[in-house]
PDB file of C-alpha atoms in Angstrom:
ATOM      1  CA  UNK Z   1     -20.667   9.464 -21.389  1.00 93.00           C
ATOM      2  CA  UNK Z   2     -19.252  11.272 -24.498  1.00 90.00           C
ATOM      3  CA  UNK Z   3     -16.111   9.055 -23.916  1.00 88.00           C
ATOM      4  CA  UNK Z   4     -17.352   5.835 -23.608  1.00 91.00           C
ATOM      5  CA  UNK Z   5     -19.987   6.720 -26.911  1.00 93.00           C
ATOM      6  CA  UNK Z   6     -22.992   6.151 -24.654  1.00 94.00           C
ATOM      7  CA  UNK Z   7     -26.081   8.102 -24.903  1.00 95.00           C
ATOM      8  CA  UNK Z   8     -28.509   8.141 -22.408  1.00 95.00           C
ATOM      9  CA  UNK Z   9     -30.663   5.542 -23.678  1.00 95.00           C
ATOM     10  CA  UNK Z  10     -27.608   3.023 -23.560  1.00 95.00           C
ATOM     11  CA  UNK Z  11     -26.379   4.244 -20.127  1.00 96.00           C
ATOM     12  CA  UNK Z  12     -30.084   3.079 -18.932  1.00 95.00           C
ATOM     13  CA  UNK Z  13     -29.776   0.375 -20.728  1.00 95.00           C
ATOM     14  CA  UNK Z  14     -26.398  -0.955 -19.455  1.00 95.00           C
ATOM     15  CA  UNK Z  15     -27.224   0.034 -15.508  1.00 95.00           C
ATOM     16  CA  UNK Z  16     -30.768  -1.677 -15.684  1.00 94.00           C
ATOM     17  CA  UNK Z  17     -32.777   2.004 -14.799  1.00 94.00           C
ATOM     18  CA  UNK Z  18     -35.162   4.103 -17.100  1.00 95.00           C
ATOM     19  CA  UNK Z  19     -33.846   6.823 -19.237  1.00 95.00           C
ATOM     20  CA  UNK Z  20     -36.032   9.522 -17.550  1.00 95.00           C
ATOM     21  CA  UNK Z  21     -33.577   8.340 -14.674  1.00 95.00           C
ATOM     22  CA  UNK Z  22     -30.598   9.021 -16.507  1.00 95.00           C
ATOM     23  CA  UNK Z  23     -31.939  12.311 -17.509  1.00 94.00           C
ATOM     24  CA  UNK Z  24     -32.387  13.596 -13.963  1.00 93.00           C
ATOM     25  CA  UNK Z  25     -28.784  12.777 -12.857  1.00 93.00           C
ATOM     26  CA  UNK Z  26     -28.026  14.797 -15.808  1.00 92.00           C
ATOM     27  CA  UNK Z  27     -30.102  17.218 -14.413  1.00 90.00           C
ATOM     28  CA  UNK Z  28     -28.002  16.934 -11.190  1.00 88.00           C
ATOM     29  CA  UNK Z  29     -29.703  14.324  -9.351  1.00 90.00           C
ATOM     30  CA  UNK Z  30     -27.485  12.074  -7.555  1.00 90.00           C
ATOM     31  CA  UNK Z  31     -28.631   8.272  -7.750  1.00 92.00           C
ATOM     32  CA  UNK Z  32     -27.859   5.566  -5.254  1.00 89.00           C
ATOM     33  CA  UNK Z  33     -24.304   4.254  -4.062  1.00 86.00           C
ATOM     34  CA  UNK Z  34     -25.172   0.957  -5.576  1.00 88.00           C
ATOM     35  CA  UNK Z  35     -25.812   2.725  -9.012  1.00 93.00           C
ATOM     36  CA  UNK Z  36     -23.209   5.099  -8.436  1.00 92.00           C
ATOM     37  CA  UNK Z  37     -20.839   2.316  -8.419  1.00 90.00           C
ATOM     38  CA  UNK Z  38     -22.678   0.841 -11.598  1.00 93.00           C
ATOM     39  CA  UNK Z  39     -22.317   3.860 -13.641  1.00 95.00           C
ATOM     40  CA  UNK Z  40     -18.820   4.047 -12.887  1.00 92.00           C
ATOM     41  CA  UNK Z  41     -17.859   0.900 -13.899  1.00 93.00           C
ATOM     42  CA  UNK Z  42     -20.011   1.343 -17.352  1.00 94.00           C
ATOM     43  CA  UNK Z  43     -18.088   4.477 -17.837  1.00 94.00           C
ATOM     44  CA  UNK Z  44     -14.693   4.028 -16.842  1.00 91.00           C
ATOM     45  CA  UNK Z  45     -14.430   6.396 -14.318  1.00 88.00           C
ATOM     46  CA  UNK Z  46     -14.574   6.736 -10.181  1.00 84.00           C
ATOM     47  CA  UNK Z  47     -17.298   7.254  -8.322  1.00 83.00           C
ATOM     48  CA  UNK Z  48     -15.819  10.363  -6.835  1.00 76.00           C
ATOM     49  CA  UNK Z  49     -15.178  12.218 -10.182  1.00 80.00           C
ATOM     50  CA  UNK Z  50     -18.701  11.471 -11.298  1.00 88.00           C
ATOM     51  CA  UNK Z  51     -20.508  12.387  -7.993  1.00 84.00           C
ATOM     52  CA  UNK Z  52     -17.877  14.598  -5.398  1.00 75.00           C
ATOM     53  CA  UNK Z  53     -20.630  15.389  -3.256  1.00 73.00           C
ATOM     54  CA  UNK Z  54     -21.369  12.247  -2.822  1.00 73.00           C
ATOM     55  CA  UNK Z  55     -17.870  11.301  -1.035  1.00 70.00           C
ATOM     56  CA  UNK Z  56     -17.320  13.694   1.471  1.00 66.00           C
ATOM     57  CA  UNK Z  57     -15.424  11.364   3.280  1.00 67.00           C
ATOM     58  CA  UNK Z  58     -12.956  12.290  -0.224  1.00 68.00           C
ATOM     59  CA  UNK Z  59     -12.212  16.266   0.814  1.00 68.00           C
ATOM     60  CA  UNK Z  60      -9.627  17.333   2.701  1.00 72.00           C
ATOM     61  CA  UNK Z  61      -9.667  17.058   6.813  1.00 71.00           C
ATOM     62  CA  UNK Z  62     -12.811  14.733   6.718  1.00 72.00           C
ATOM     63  CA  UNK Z  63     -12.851  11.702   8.818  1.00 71.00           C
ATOM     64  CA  UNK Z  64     -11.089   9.418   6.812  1.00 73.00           C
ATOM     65  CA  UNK Z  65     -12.552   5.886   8.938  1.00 82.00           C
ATOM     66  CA  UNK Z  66     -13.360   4.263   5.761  1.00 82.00           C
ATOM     67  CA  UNK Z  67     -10.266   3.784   4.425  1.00 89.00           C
ATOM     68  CA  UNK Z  68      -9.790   1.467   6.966  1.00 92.00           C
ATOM     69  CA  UNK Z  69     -10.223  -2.266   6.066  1.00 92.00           C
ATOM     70  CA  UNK Z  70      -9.357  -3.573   9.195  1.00 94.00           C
ATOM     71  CA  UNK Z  71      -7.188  -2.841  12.411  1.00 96.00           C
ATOM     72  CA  UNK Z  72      -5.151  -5.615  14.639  1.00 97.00           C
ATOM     73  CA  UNK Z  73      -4.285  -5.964  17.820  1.00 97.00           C
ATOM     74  CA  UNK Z  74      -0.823  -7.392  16.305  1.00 97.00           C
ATOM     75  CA  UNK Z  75       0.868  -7.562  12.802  1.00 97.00           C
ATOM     76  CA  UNK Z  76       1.138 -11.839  13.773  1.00 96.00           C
ATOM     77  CA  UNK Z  77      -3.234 -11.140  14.113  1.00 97.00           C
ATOM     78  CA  UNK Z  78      -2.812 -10.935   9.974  1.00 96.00           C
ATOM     79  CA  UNK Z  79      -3.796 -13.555   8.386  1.00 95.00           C
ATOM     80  CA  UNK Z  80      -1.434 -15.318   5.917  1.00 95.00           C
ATOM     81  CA  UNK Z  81      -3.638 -15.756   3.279  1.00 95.00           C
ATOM     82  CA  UNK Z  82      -4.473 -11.546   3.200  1.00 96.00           C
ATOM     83  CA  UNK Z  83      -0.830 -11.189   3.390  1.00 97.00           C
ATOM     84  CA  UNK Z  84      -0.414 -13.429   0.346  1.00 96.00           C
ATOM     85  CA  UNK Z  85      -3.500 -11.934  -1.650  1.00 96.00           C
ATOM     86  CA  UNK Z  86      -2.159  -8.403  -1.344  1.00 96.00           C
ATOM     87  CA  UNK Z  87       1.492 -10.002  -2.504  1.00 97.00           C
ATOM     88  CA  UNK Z  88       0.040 -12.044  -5.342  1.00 96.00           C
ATOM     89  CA  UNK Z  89      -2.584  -9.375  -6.173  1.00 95.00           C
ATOM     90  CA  UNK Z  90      -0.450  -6.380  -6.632  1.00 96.00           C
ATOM     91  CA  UNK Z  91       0.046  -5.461 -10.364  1.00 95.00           C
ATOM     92  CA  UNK Z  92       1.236  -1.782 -11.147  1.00 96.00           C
ATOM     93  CA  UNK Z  93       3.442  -1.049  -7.727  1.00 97.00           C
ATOM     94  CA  UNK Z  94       4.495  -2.449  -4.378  1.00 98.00           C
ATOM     95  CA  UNK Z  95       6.397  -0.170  -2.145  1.00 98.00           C
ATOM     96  CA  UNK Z  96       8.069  -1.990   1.443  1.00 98.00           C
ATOM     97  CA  UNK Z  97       9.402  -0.139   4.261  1.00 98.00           C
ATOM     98  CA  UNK Z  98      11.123  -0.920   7.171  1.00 96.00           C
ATOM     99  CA  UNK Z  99      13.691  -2.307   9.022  1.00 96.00           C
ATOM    100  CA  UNK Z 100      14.371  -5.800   8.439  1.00 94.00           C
ATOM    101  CA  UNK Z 101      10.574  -7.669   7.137  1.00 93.00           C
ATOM    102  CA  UNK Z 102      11.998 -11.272   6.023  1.00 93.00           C
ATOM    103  CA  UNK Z 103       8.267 -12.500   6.587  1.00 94.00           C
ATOM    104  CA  UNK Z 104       7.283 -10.946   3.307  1.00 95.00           C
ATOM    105  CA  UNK Z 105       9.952 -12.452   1.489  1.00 93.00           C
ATOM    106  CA  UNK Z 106       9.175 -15.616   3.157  1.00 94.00           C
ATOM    107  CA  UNK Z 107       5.288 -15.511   2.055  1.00 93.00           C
ATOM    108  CA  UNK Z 108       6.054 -18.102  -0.782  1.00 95.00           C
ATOM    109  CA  UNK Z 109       8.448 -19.940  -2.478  1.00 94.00           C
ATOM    110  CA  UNK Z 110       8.498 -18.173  -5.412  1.00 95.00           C
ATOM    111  CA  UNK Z 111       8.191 -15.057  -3.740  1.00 95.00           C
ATOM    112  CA  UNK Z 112      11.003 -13.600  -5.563  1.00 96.00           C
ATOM    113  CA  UNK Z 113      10.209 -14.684  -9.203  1.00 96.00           C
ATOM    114  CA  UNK Z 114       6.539 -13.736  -8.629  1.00 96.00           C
ATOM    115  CA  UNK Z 115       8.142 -10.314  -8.401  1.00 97.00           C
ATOM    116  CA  UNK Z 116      10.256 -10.511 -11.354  1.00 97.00           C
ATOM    117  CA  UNK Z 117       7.632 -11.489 -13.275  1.00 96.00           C
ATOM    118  CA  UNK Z 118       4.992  -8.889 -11.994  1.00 96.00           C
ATOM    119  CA  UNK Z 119       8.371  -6.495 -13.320  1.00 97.00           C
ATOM    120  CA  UNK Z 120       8.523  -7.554 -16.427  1.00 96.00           C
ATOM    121  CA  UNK Z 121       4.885  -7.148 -16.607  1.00 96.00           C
ATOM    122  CA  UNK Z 122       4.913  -3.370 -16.230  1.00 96.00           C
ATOM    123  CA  UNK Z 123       4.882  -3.391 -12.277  1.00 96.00           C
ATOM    124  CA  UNK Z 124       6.568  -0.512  -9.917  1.00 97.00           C
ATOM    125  CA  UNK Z 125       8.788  -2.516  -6.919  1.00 98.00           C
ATOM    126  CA  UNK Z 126      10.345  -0.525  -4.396  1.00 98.00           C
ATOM    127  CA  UNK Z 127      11.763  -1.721  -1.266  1.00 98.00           C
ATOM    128  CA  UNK Z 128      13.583  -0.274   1.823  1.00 98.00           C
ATOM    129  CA  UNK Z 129      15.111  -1.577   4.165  1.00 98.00           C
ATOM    130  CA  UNK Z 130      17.392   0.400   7.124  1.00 97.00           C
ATOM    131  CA  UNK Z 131      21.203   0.338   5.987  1.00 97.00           C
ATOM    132  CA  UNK Z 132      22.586  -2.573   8.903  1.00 96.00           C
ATOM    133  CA  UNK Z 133      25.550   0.000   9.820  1.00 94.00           C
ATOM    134  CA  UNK Z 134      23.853   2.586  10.539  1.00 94.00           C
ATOM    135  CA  UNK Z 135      22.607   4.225  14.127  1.00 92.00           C
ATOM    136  CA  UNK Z 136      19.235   3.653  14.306  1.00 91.00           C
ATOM    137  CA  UNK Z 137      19.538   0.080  13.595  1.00 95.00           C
ATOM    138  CA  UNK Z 138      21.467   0.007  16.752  1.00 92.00           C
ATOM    139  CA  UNK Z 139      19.129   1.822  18.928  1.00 92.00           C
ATOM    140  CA  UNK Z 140      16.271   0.080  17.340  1.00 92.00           C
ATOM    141  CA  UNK Z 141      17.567  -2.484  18.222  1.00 91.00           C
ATOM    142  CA  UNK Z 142      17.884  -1.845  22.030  1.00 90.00           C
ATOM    143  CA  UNK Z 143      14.445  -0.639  21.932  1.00 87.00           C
ATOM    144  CA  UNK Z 144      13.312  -4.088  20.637  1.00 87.00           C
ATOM    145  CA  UNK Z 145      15.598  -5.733  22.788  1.00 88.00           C
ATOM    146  CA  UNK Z 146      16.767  -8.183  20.284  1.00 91.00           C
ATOM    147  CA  UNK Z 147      20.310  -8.463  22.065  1.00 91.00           C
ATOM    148  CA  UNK Z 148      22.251  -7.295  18.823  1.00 92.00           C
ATOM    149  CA  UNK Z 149      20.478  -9.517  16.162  1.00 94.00           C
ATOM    150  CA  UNK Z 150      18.776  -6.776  13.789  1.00 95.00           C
ATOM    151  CA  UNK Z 151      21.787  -6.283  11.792  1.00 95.00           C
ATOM    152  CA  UNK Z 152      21.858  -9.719  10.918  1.00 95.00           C
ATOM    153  CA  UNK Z 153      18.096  -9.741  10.554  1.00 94.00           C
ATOM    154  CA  UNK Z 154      18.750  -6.884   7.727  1.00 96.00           C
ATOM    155  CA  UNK Z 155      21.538  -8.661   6.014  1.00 96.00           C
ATOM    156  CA  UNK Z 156      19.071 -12.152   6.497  1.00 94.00           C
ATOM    157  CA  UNK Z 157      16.430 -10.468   4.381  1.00 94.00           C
ATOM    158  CA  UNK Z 158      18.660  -8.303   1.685  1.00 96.00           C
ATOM    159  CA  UNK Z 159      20.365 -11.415   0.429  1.00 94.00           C
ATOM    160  CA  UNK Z 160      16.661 -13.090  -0.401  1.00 92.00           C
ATOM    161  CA  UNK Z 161      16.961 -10.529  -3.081  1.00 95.00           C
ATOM    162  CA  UNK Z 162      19.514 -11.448  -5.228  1.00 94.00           C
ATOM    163  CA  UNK Z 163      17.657 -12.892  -7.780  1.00 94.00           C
ATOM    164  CA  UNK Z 164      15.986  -9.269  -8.346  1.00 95.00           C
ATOM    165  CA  UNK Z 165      19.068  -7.080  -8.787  1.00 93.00           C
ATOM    166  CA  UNK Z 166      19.409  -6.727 -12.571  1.00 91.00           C
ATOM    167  CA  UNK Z 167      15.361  -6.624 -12.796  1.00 95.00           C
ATOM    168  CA  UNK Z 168      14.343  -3.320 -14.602  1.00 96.00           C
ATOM    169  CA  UNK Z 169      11.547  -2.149 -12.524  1.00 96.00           C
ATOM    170  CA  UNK Z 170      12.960  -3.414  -9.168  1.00 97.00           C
ATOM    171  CA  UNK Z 171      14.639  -0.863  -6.942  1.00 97.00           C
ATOM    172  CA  UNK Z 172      16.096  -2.190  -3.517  1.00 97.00           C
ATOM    173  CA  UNK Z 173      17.555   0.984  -1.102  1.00 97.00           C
ATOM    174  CA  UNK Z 174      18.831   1.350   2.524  1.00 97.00           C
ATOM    175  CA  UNK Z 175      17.490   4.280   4.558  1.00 97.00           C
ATOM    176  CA  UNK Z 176      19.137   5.468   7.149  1.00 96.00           C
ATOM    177  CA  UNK Z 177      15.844   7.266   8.836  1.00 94.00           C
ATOM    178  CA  UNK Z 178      14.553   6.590  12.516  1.00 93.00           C
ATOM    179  CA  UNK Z 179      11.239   5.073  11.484  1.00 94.00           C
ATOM    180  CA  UNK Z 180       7.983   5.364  13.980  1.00 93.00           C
ATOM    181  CA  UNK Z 181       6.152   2.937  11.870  1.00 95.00           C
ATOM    182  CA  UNK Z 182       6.560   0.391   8.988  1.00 97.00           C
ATOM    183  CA  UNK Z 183       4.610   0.759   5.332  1.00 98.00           C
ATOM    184  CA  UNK Z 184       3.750  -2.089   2.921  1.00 98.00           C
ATOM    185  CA  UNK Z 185       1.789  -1.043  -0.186  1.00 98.00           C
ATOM    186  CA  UNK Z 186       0.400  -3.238  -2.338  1.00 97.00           C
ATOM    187  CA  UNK Z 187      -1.119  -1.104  -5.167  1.00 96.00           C
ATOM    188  CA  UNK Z 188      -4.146   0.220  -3.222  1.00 94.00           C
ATOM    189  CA  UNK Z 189      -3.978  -1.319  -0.287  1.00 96.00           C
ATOM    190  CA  UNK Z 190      -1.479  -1.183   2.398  1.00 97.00           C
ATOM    191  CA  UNK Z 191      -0.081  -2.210   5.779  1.00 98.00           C
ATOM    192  CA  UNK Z 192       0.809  -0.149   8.395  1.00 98.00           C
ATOM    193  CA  UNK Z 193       2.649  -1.073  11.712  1.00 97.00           C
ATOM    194  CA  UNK Z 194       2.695   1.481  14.058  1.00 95.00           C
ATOM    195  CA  UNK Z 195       6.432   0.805  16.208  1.00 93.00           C
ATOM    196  CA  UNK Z 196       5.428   0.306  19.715  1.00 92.00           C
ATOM    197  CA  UNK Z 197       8.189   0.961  22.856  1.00 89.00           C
ATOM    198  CA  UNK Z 198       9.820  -2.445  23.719  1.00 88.00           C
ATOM    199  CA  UNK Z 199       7.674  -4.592  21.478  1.00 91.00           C
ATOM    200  CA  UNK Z 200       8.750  -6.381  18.338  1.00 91.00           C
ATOM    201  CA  UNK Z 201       8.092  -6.087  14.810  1.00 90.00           C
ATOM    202  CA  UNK Z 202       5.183  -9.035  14.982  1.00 94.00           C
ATOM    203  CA  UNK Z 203       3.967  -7.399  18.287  1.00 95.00           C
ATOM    204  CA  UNK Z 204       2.933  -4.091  16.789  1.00 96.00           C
ATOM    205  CA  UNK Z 205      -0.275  -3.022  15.944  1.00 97.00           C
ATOM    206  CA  UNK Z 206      -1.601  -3.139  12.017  1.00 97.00           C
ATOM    207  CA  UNK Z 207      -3.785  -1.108  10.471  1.00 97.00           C
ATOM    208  CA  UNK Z 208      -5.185  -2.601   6.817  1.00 96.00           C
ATOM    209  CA  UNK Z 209      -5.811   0.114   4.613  1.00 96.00           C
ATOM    210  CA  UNK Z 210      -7.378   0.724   1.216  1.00 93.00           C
ATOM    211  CA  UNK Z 211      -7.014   4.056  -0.524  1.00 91.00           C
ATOM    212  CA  UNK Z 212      -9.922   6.427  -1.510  1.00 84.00           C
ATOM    213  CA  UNK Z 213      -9.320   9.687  -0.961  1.00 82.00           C
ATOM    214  CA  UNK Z 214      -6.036  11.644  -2.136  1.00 85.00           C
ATOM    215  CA  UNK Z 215      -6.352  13.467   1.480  1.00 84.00           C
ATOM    216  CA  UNK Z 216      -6.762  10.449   3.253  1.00 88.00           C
ATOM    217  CA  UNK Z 217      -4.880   8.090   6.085  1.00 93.00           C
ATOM    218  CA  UNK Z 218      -3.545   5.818   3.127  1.00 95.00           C
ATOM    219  CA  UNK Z 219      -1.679   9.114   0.856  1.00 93.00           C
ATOM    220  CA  UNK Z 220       0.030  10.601   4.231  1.00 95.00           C
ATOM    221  CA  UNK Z 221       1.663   6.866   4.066  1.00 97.00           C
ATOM    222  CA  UNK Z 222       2.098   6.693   1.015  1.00 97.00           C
ATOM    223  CA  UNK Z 223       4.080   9.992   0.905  1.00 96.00           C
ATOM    224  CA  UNK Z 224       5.827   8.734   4.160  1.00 95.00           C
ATOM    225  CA  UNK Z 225       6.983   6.296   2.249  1.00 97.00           C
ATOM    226  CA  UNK Z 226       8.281   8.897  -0.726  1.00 97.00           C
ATOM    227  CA  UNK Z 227       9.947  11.237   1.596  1.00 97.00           C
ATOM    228  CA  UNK Z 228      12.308   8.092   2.764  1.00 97.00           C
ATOM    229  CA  UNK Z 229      12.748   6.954  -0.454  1.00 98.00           C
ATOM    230  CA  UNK Z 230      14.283  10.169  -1.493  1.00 97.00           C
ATOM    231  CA  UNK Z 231      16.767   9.694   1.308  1.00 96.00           C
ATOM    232  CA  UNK Z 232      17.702   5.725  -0.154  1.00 97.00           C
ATOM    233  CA  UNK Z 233      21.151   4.688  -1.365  1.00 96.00           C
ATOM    234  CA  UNK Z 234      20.696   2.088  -3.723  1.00 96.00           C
ATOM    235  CA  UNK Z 235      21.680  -1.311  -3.116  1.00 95.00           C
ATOM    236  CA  UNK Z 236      24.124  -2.694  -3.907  1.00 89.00           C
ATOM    237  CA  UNK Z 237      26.126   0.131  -4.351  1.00 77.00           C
ATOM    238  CA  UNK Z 238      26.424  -0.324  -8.400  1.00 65.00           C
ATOM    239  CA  UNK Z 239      22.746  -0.430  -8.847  1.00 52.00           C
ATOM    240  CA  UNK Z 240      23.519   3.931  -8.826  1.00 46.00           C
TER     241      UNK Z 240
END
């Protein structure tokens, strides 16, 4: 409250409550979600930092079901149009991983300008994709039975990005890691395809998450996704 200059007679005020309330979550009362969520938008901050107790689902080794937006029998059971919110939406970072994922780049036709511009705008992009020449890409490829085609799927996809590789902001690498699943962040949100035996990349199951917790389902992902990005080469090779 000291930050945003509000007393309590102007947090009341702004949240639509009596000041006597505002006084007793001083006290340590803790109000309703709905007004939780009201008094941390007046004041900047997260519901969570205002009210832990509040969140349990936010402490470590709690059941961490609500970060869950929705789950899908198959990543082709996502619709388009969330596909291309999350895409169009993201503004500070997007992080990709996986082996080949053309269908991302495909999402619009000024998919890769979008990007550029959400670069220039102060956005984090990060994507990885499995280096064509390497082992795994070969036996993932067996255990996709794709007859020999991933490669070329990988090369397919990398040269969509041309237009991005002297953007400042945009970082393109090739991993070389046996992946169990794929990751496709989106600021706060994410996609996660779990890699089933013998089944395709639009045959695996998705899981739509949203992150609220930094001990949840969505930050062991996310650091998934930072452990293999350690591991990256850059690409091309002068982008070192």
């Amino acid at each position: 409250m000291l930050r945003a200059q509000l007393d309590s007679a102007a947090l009341a005020v702004a949240v639509g409550v009596d000041v006597k309330t505002v006084n007793r979550w001083l006290a340590g009362r803790i109000p309703h979600q709905r007004t939780r969520l009201a008094v941390a938008v007046v004041l900047g901050e997260t519901e969570a930092d205002l009210w832990p107790h509040a969140r349990p689902d936010q402490a470590p080794g709690t059941n961490a079901l609500a970060e869950v937006v929705g789950a899908y029998a198959h990543r082709a059971d996502i619709p388009q149009p969330l596909w291309t919110s999350l895409l169009t939406g993201a503004s500070e970072r997007i992080d990709l991983l996986g082996y080949a994922y053309p269908f991302i780049l495909e999402l619009l036709p000024d998919a890769m300008a979008r990007i550029a511009d959400k670069c220039a705008s102060g956005a984090r992009v990060r994507m990885a994709f499995a280096d064509p020449e390497c082992a795994h890409v070969i036996e993932r490829d067996g255990l996709e039975q794709m007859g020999g085609t991933l490669p070329g799927r990988i090369r397919n996809a990398l040269n969509f990005l041309d237009p991005l590789h002297e953007v400042p902001g945009c970082q393109i690498g090739l991993h070389t890691v046996h992946l169990y699943n794929s990751v496709f962040r989106f600021d706060d949100q994410m996609i996660v395809t779990p890699h089933l035996f013998r089944a395709r990349g639009y045959q695996h199951t998705a899981l739509h998450l949203r992150r609220l917790s930094p001990h949840g389902i969505f930050a062991s992902f996310a650091d998934q996704f930072e452990q293999i990005w350690q591991t990256a080469t850059p690409y091309p090779a002068e982008a070192v």
